[in-house]
Amino acid sequence: YHLTHEQRRAFSYFEKNLYYCSKENMTSLFSLTSDDITNEGNSFFIEGHISPSYIPRENGWKWNQSRTKSSLNDELNEFNVSFFKVNTRKTSNNKKEQPKYKLWIFNITHLHFGFKTSFIWCEKGRILPLLDDNLLKELCFLEDFVSKDNAIEFGWFQSPHSSPFDFSDATIQYSPTSVIV
């Protein structure tokens, strides 16, 4: 195969995710939002093939397919995978700069049965902030406004029967063993 380094990296990511391709994991492209699609690292298996014009987007920019489209068949010649990269491009009536997103689209065809599936991967997109332990501790004042299960998960819940002693920094001490002769 004559793939660029970038294409090989994208195809490798696709291959690692093939394990998750099942009817249960399929989604409809029309059920996805621009936010779903543009979160960096998100990927989806979609029923049918995808063209860039149908991918959800925001006003002021559109998806632009790169010129290079690659097509590969598996060793048994049962599947064809056609894939390409799409980036954002500002629409003509937009004065603002468009976001710098990059998606990879993989259109998969079962050559004997004609089944069509797609895989979308957002390689570059919006990076969602992560909650770290320090931030979670600072937000403990919200405990009264969440379920008990969430409060426990966030480390906020204090059982009314909890011990008044704090053993979080304790070290284990071993006492000598007595031997009866």
PDB file of C-alpha atoms in Angstrom:
ATOM      1  CA  TYR A   1       0.000   0.000   0.000  1.00  0.00           C
ATOM      2  CA  HIS A   2       1.221   3.493  -0.776  1.00  0.00           C
ATOM      3  CA  LEU A   3      -0.112   5.407   2.220  1.00  0.00           C
ATOM      4  CA  THR A   4       1.353   8.522   3.757  1.00  0.00           C
ATOM      5  CA  HIS A   5       2.506   8.441   7.382  1.00  0.00           C
ATOM      6  CA  GLU A   6      -0.669  10.346   8.348  1.00  0.00           C
ATOM      7  CA  GLN A   7      -2.893   7.873   6.480  1.00  0.00           C
ATOM      8  CA  ARG A   8      -1.107   4.873   8.047  1.00  0.00           C
ATOM      9  CA  ARG A   9      -1.644   6.348  11.525  1.00  0.00           C
ATOM     10  CA  ALA A  10      -5.355   6.911  10.815  1.00  0.00           C
ATOM     11  CA  PHE A  11      -5.777   3.449   9.288  1.00  0.00           C
ATOM     12  CA  SER A  12      -4.053   1.878  12.308  1.00  0.00           C
ATOM     13  CA  TYR A  13      -6.509   3.664  14.623  1.00  0.00           C
ATOM     14  CA  PHE A  14      -9.380   2.348  12.479  1.00  0.00           C
ATOM     15  CA  GLU A  15      -8.036  -1.235  12.627  1.00  0.00           C
ATOM     16  CA  LYS A  16      -7.738  -1.080  16.434  1.00  0.00           C
ATOM     17  CA  ASN A  17     -11.418  -0.113  16.639  1.00  0.00           C
ATOM     18  CA  LEU A  18     -12.771  -2.778  14.271  1.00  0.00           C
ATOM     19  CA  TYR A  19     -13.312  -5.042  17.275  1.00  0.00           C
ATOM     20  CA  TYR A  20     -16.157  -2.709  18.348  1.00  0.00           C
ATOM     21  CA  CYS A  21     -17.945  -2.839  15.006  1.00  0.00           C
ATOM     22  CA  SER A  22     -21.238  -4.603  15.706  1.00  0.00           C
ATOM     23  CA  LYS A  23     -24.909  -3.976  15.129  1.00  0.00           C
ATOM     24  CA  GLU A  24     -25.249  -2.974  18.810  1.00  0.00           C
ATOM     25  CA  ASN A  25     -22.563  -0.282  18.451  1.00  0.00           C
ATOM     26  CA  MET A  26     -23.975   1.272  15.265  1.00  0.00           C
ATOM     27  CA  THR A  27     -25.482   4.712  15.427  1.00  0.00           C
ATOM     28  CA  SER A  28     -27.292   6.865  12.943  1.00  0.00           C
ATOM     29  CA  LEU A  29     -25.387   9.868  11.630  1.00  0.00           C
ATOM     30  CA  PHE A  30     -28.561  11.929  12.096  1.00  0.00           C
ATOM     31  CA  SER A  31     -28.611  11.188  15.847  1.00  0.00           C
ATOM     32  CA  LEU A  32     -25.174  12.803  16.277  1.00  0.00           C
ATOM     33  CA  THR A  33     -24.551  16.485  16.910  1.00  0.00           C
ATOM     34  CA  SER A  34     -21.636  18.676  15.930  1.00  0.00           C
ATOM     35  CA  ASP A  35     -20.480  18.469  19.570  1.00  0.00           C
ATOM     36  CA  ASP A  36     -20.481  14.643  19.417  1.00  0.00           C
ATOM     37  CA  ILE A  37     -18.492  14.601  16.191  1.00  0.00           C
ATOM     38  CA  THR A  38     -15.947  17.292  17.116  1.00  0.00           C
ATOM     39  CA  ASN A  39     -14.826  16.082  20.562  1.00  0.00           C
ATOM     40  CA  GLU A  40     -11.215  15.039  20.056  1.00  0.00           C
ATOM     41  CA  GLY A  41     -10.816  11.276  20.234  1.00  0.00           C
ATOM     42  CA  ASN A  42     -14.489  10.463  19.680  1.00  0.00           C
ATOM     43  CA  SER A  43     -15.263   7.759  17.161  1.00  0.00           C
ATOM     44  CA  PHE A  44     -18.455   6.180  15.900  1.00  0.00           C
ATOM     45  CA  PHE A  45     -19.610   3.336  13.686  1.00  0.00           C
ATOM     46  CA  ILE A  46     -22.387   4.592  11.454  1.00  0.00           C
ATOM     47  CA  GLU A  47     -24.961   2.698   9.398  1.00  0.00           C
ATOM     48  CA  GLY A  48     -24.330   3.306   5.685  1.00  0.00           C
ATOM     49  CA  HIS A  49     -21.671   5.360   3.919  1.00  0.00           C
ATOM     50  CA  ILE A  50     -20.923   8.992   4.748  1.00  0.00           C
ATOM     51  CA  SER A  51     -20.148  11.987   2.609  1.00  0.00           C
ATOM     52  CA  PRO A  52     -18.821  15.213   4.170  1.00  0.00           C
ATOM     53  CA  SER A  53     -21.945  17.235   3.353  1.00  0.00           C
ATOM     54  CA  TYR A  54     -24.001  15.111   5.790  1.00  0.00           C
ATOM     55  CA  ILE A  55     -21.653  15.420   8.762  1.00  0.00           C
ATOM     56  CA  PRO A  56     -23.094  17.727  11.457  1.00  0.00           C
ATOM     57  CA  ARG A  57     -21.365  21.108  11.711  1.00  0.00           C
ATOM     58  CA  GLU A  58     -21.860  24.601  13.063  1.00  0.00           C
ATOM     59  CA  ASN A  59     -22.740  27.767  11.176  1.00  0.00           C
ATOM     60  CA  GLY A  60     -19.891  29.679   9.566  1.00  0.00           C
ATOM     61  CA  TRP A  61     -17.843  26.712   8.336  1.00  0.00           C
ATOM     62  CA  LYS A  62     -18.191  23.464   6.435  1.00  0.00           C
ATOM     63  CA  TRP A  63     -16.383  20.137   6.155  1.00  0.00           C
ATOM     64  CA  ASN A  64     -13.858  20.044   3.336  1.00  0.00           C
ATOM     65  CA  GLN A  65     -12.682  16.684   1.993  1.00  0.00           C
ATOM     66  CA  SER A  66      -8.993  16.415   1.222  1.00  0.00           C
ATOM     67  CA  ARG A  67      -8.176  15.440  -2.340  1.00  0.00           C
ATOM     68  CA  THR A  68      -6.543  12.179  -1.380  1.00  0.00           C
ATOM     69  CA  LYS A  69      -8.931   9.271  -1.019  1.00  0.00           C
ATOM     70  CA  SER A  70      -7.445   5.837  -0.409  1.00  0.00           C
ATOM     71  CA  SER A  71      -9.076   2.502  -1.031  1.00  0.00           C
ATOM     72  CA  LEU A  72      -7.922  -0.880   0.296  1.00  0.00           C
ATOM     73  CA  ASN A  73      -9.269  -4.433   0.137  1.00  0.00           C
ATOM     74  CA  ASP A  74      -8.619  -6.995   2.848  1.00  0.00           C
ATOM     75  CA  GLU A  75      -6.525 -10.091   2.123  1.00  0.00           C
ATOM     76  CA  LEU A  76      -9.590 -12.282   1.498  1.00  0.00           C
ATOM     77  CA  ASN A  77     -11.121  -9.660  -0.806  1.00  0.00           C
ATOM     78  CA  GLU A  78     -14.311  -9.569   1.289  1.00  0.00           C
ATOM     79  CA  PHE A  79     -14.157  -5.929   2.379  1.00  0.00           C
ATOM     80  CA  ASN A  80     -13.253  -2.657   0.736  1.00  0.00           C
ATOM     81  CA  VAL A  81     -12.327   0.326   2.897  1.00  0.00           C
ATOM     82  CA  SER A  82     -12.303   3.735   1.258  1.00  0.00           C
ATOM     83  CA  PHE A  83     -11.085   6.504   3.535  1.00  0.00           C
ATOM     84  CA  PHE A  84     -10.298  10.186   3.512  1.00  0.00           C
ATOM     85  CA  LYS A  85      -9.615  13.140   5.759  1.00  0.00           C
ATOM     86  CA  VAL A  86     -11.893  16.139   6.221  1.00  0.00           C
ATOM     87  CA  ASN A  87     -10.932  19.512   7.691  1.00  0.00           C
ATOM     88  CA  THR A  88     -12.929  22.626   8.404  1.00  0.00           C
ATOM     89  CA  ARG A  89     -13.172  25.420   5.860  1.00  0.00           C
ATOM     90  CA  LYS A  90     -14.681  28.857   6.414  1.00  0.00           C
ATOM     91  CA  THR A  91     -17.849  29.571   4.437  1.00  0.00           C
ATOM     92  CA  SER A  92     -17.787  32.611   2.170  1.00  0.00           C
ATOM     93  CA  ASN A  93     -20.175  34.685   4.309  1.00  0.00           C
ATOM     94  CA  ASN A  94     -18.253  34.105   7.554  1.00  0.00           C
ATOM     95  CA  LYS A  95     -15.929  36.763   8.997  1.00  0.00           C
ATOM     96  CA  LYS A  96     -14.743  34.661  11.976  1.00  0.00           C
ATOM     97  CA  GLU A  97     -11.984  32.077  11.860  1.00  0.00           C
ATOM     98  CA  GLN A  98     -13.243  28.492  11.638  1.00  0.00           C
ATOM     99  CA  PRO A  99     -12.195  25.933  14.269  1.00  0.00           C
ATOM    100  CA  LYS A 100      -9.263  23.654  13.351  1.00  0.00           C
ATOM    101  CA  TYR A 101     -10.883  20.189  13.372  1.00  0.00           C
ATOM    102  CA  LYS A 102      -9.747  17.061  11.560  1.00  0.00           C
ATOM    103  CA  LEU A 103     -11.916  13.981  10.995  1.00  0.00           C
ATOM    104  CA  TRP A 104     -11.209  10.709   9.255  1.00  0.00           C
ATOM    105  CA  ILE A 105     -14.034   8.957   7.425  1.00  0.00           C
ATOM    106  CA  PHE A 106     -13.807   5.239   6.648  1.00  0.00           C
ATOM    107  CA  ASN A 107     -16.498   3.859   4.324  1.00  0.00           C
ATOM    108  CA  ILE A 108     -16.562   0.071   4.574  1.00  0.00           C
ATOM    109  CA  THR A 109     -18.279  -2.172   2.014  1.00  0.00           C
ATOM    110  CA  HIS A 110     -18.765  -5.926   2.315  1.00  0.00           C
ATOM    111  CA  LEU A 111     -18.033  -6.892  -1.290  1.00  0.00           C
ATOM    112  CA  HIS A 112     -20.159 -10.086  -1.372  1.00  0.00           C
ATOM    113  CA  PHE A 113     -23.266  -8.844   0.444  1.00  0.00           C
ATOM    114  CA  GLY A 114     -23.105  -5.116  -0.230  1.00  0.00           C
ATOM    115  CA  PHE A 115     -23.403  -4.122   3.453  1.00  0.00           C
ATOM    116  CA  LYS A 116     -22.221  -0.550   3.993  1.00  0.00           C
ATOM    117  CA  THR A 117     -20.869   0.848   7.226  1.00  0.00           C
ATOM    118  CA  SER A 118     -18.773   3.865   8.141  1.00  0.00           C
ATOM    119  CA  PHE A 119     -16.376   4.777  10.897  1.00  0.00           C
ATOM    120  CA  ILE A 120     -15.753   8.409  11.923  1.00  0.00           C
ATOM    121  CA  TRP A 121     -12.789   9.417  14.067  1.00  0.00           C
ATOM    122  CA  CYS A 122     -12.128  12.947  15.324  1.00  0.00           C
ATOM    123  CA  GLU A 123      -8.329  13.123  15.348  1.00  0.00           C
ATOM    124  CA  LYS A 124      -8.237  16.841  16.128  1.00  0.00           C
ATOM    125  CA  GLY A 125     -11.149  18.587  17.793  1.00  0.00           C
ATOM    126  CA  ARG A 126     -12.446  20.207  20.929  1.00  0.00           C
ATOM    127  CA  ILE A 127     -10.658  19.018  24.044  1.00  0.00           C
ATOM    128  CA  LEU A 128     -13.041  18.563  26.933  1.00  0.00           C
ATOM    129  CA  PRO A 129     -11.776  19.636  30.358  1.00  0.00           C
ATOM    130  CA  LEU A 130     -11.148  16.773  32.750  1.00  0.00           C
ATOM    131  CA  LEU A 131     -12.110  16.771  36.406  1.00  0.00           C
ATOM    132  CA  ASP A 132      -9.116  16.203  38.623  1.00  0.00           C
ATOM    133  CA  ASP A 133      -9.149  15.244  42.305  1.00  0.00           C
ATOM    134  CA  ASN A 134      -8.343  18.768  43.526  1.00  0.00           C
ATOM    135  CA  LEU A 135     -11.214  20.275  41.549  1.00  0.00           C
ATOM    136  CA  LEU A 136     -13.577  17.568  42.790  1.00  0.00           C
ATOM    137  CA  LYS A 137     -12.606  18.342  46.395  1.00  0.00           C
ATOM    138  CA  GLU A 138     -13.283  22.052  45.804  1.00  0.00           C
ATOM    139  CA  LEU A 139     -16.739  21.208  44.448  1.00  0.00           C
ATOM    140  CA  CYS A 140     -17.800  19.200  47.534  1.00  0.00           C
ATOM    141  CA  PHE A 141     -20.162  22.027  48.548  1.00  0.00           C
ATOM    142  CA  LEU A 142     -22.464  20.661  45.795  1.00  0.00           C
ATOM    143  CA  GLU A 143     -22.970  17.371  47.676  1.00  0.00           C
ATOM    144  CA  ASP A 144     -26.521  18.288  48.732  1.00  0.00           C
ATOM    145  CA  PHE A 145     -27.516  18.755  45.088  1.00  0.00           C
ATOM    146  CA  VAL A 146     -26.433  15.372  43.689  1.00  0.00           C
ATOM    147  CA  SER A 147     -27.541  11.802  44.321  1.00  0.00           C
ATOM    148  CA  LYS A 148     -25.921   9.815  47.106  1.00  0.00           C
ATOM    149  CA  ASP A 149     -24.320   7.506  44.491  1.00  0.00           C
ATOM    150  CA  ASN A 150     -22.749  10.481  42.698  1.00  0.00           C
ATOM    151  CA  ALA A 151     -21.564  11.997  45.978  1.00  0.00           C
ATOM    152  CA  ILE A 152     -19.861   8.696  46.851  1.00  0.00           C
ATOM    153  CA  GLU A 153     -18.320   8.456  43.365  1.00  0.00           C
ATOM    154  CA  PHE A 154     -16.974  12.012  43.645  1.00  0.00           C
ATOM    155  CA  GLY A 155     -15.584  11.269  47.119  1.00  0.00           C
ATOM    156  CA  TRP A 156     -17.877  13.790  48.821  1.00  0.00           C
ATOM    157  CA  PHE A 157     -20.174  11.568  50.860  1.00  0.00           C
ATOM    158  CA  GLN A 158     -19.455  11.233  54.554  1.00  0.00           C
ATOM    159  CA  SER A 159     -21.399   8.466  56.274  1.00  0.00           C
ATOM    160  CA  PRO A 160     -23.111   9.615  59.486  1.00  0.00           C
ATOM    161  CA  HIS A 161     -21.525   6.541  61.123  1.00  0.00           C
ATOM    162  CA  SER A 162     -18.029   7.323  59.886  1.00  0.00           C
ATOM    163  CA  SER A 163     -15.190   7.313  62.340  1.00  0.00           C
ATOM    164  CA  PRO A 164     -14.058  10.670  63.774  1.00  0.00           C
ATOM    165  CA  PHE A 165     -10.484   9.520  63.198  1.00  0.00           C
ATOM    166  CA  ASP A 166      -8.678  10.185  59.948  1.00  0.00           C
ATOM    167  CA  PHE A 167      -6.542   7.256  58.838  1.00  0.00           C
ATOM    168  CA  SER A 168      -5.759   8.554  55.356  1.00  0.00           C
ATOM    169  CA  ASP A 169      -2.089   9.211  56.173  1.00  0.00           C
ATOM    170  CA  ALA A 170      -1.625   6.295  58.566  1.00  0.00           C
ATOM    171  CA  THR A 171       1.239   3.853  58.229  1.00  0.00           C
ATOM    172  CA  ILE A 172       0.992   0.188  59.059  1.00  0.00           C
ATOM    173  CA  GLN A 173       2.791  -0.857  62.198  1.00  0.00           C
ATOM    174  CA  TYR A 174       3.437  -4.455  63.028  1.00  0.00           C
ATOM    175  CA  SER A 175       3.562  -5.631  66.619  1.00  0.00           C
ATOM    176  CA  PRO A 176       5.994  -8.365  67.569  1.00  0.00           C
ATOM    177  CA  THR A 177       4.563 -11.851  67.488  1.00  0.00           C
ATOM    178  CA  SER A 178       4.570 -13.659  70.795  1.00  0.00           C
ATOM    179  CA  VAL A 179       5.468 -17.311  70.788  1.00  0.00           C
ATOM    180  CA  ILE A 180       4.332 -19.707  73.526  1.00  0.00           C
ATOM    181  CA  VAL A 181       6.796 -22.475  74.204  1.00  0.00           C
TER     182      VAL A 181
END
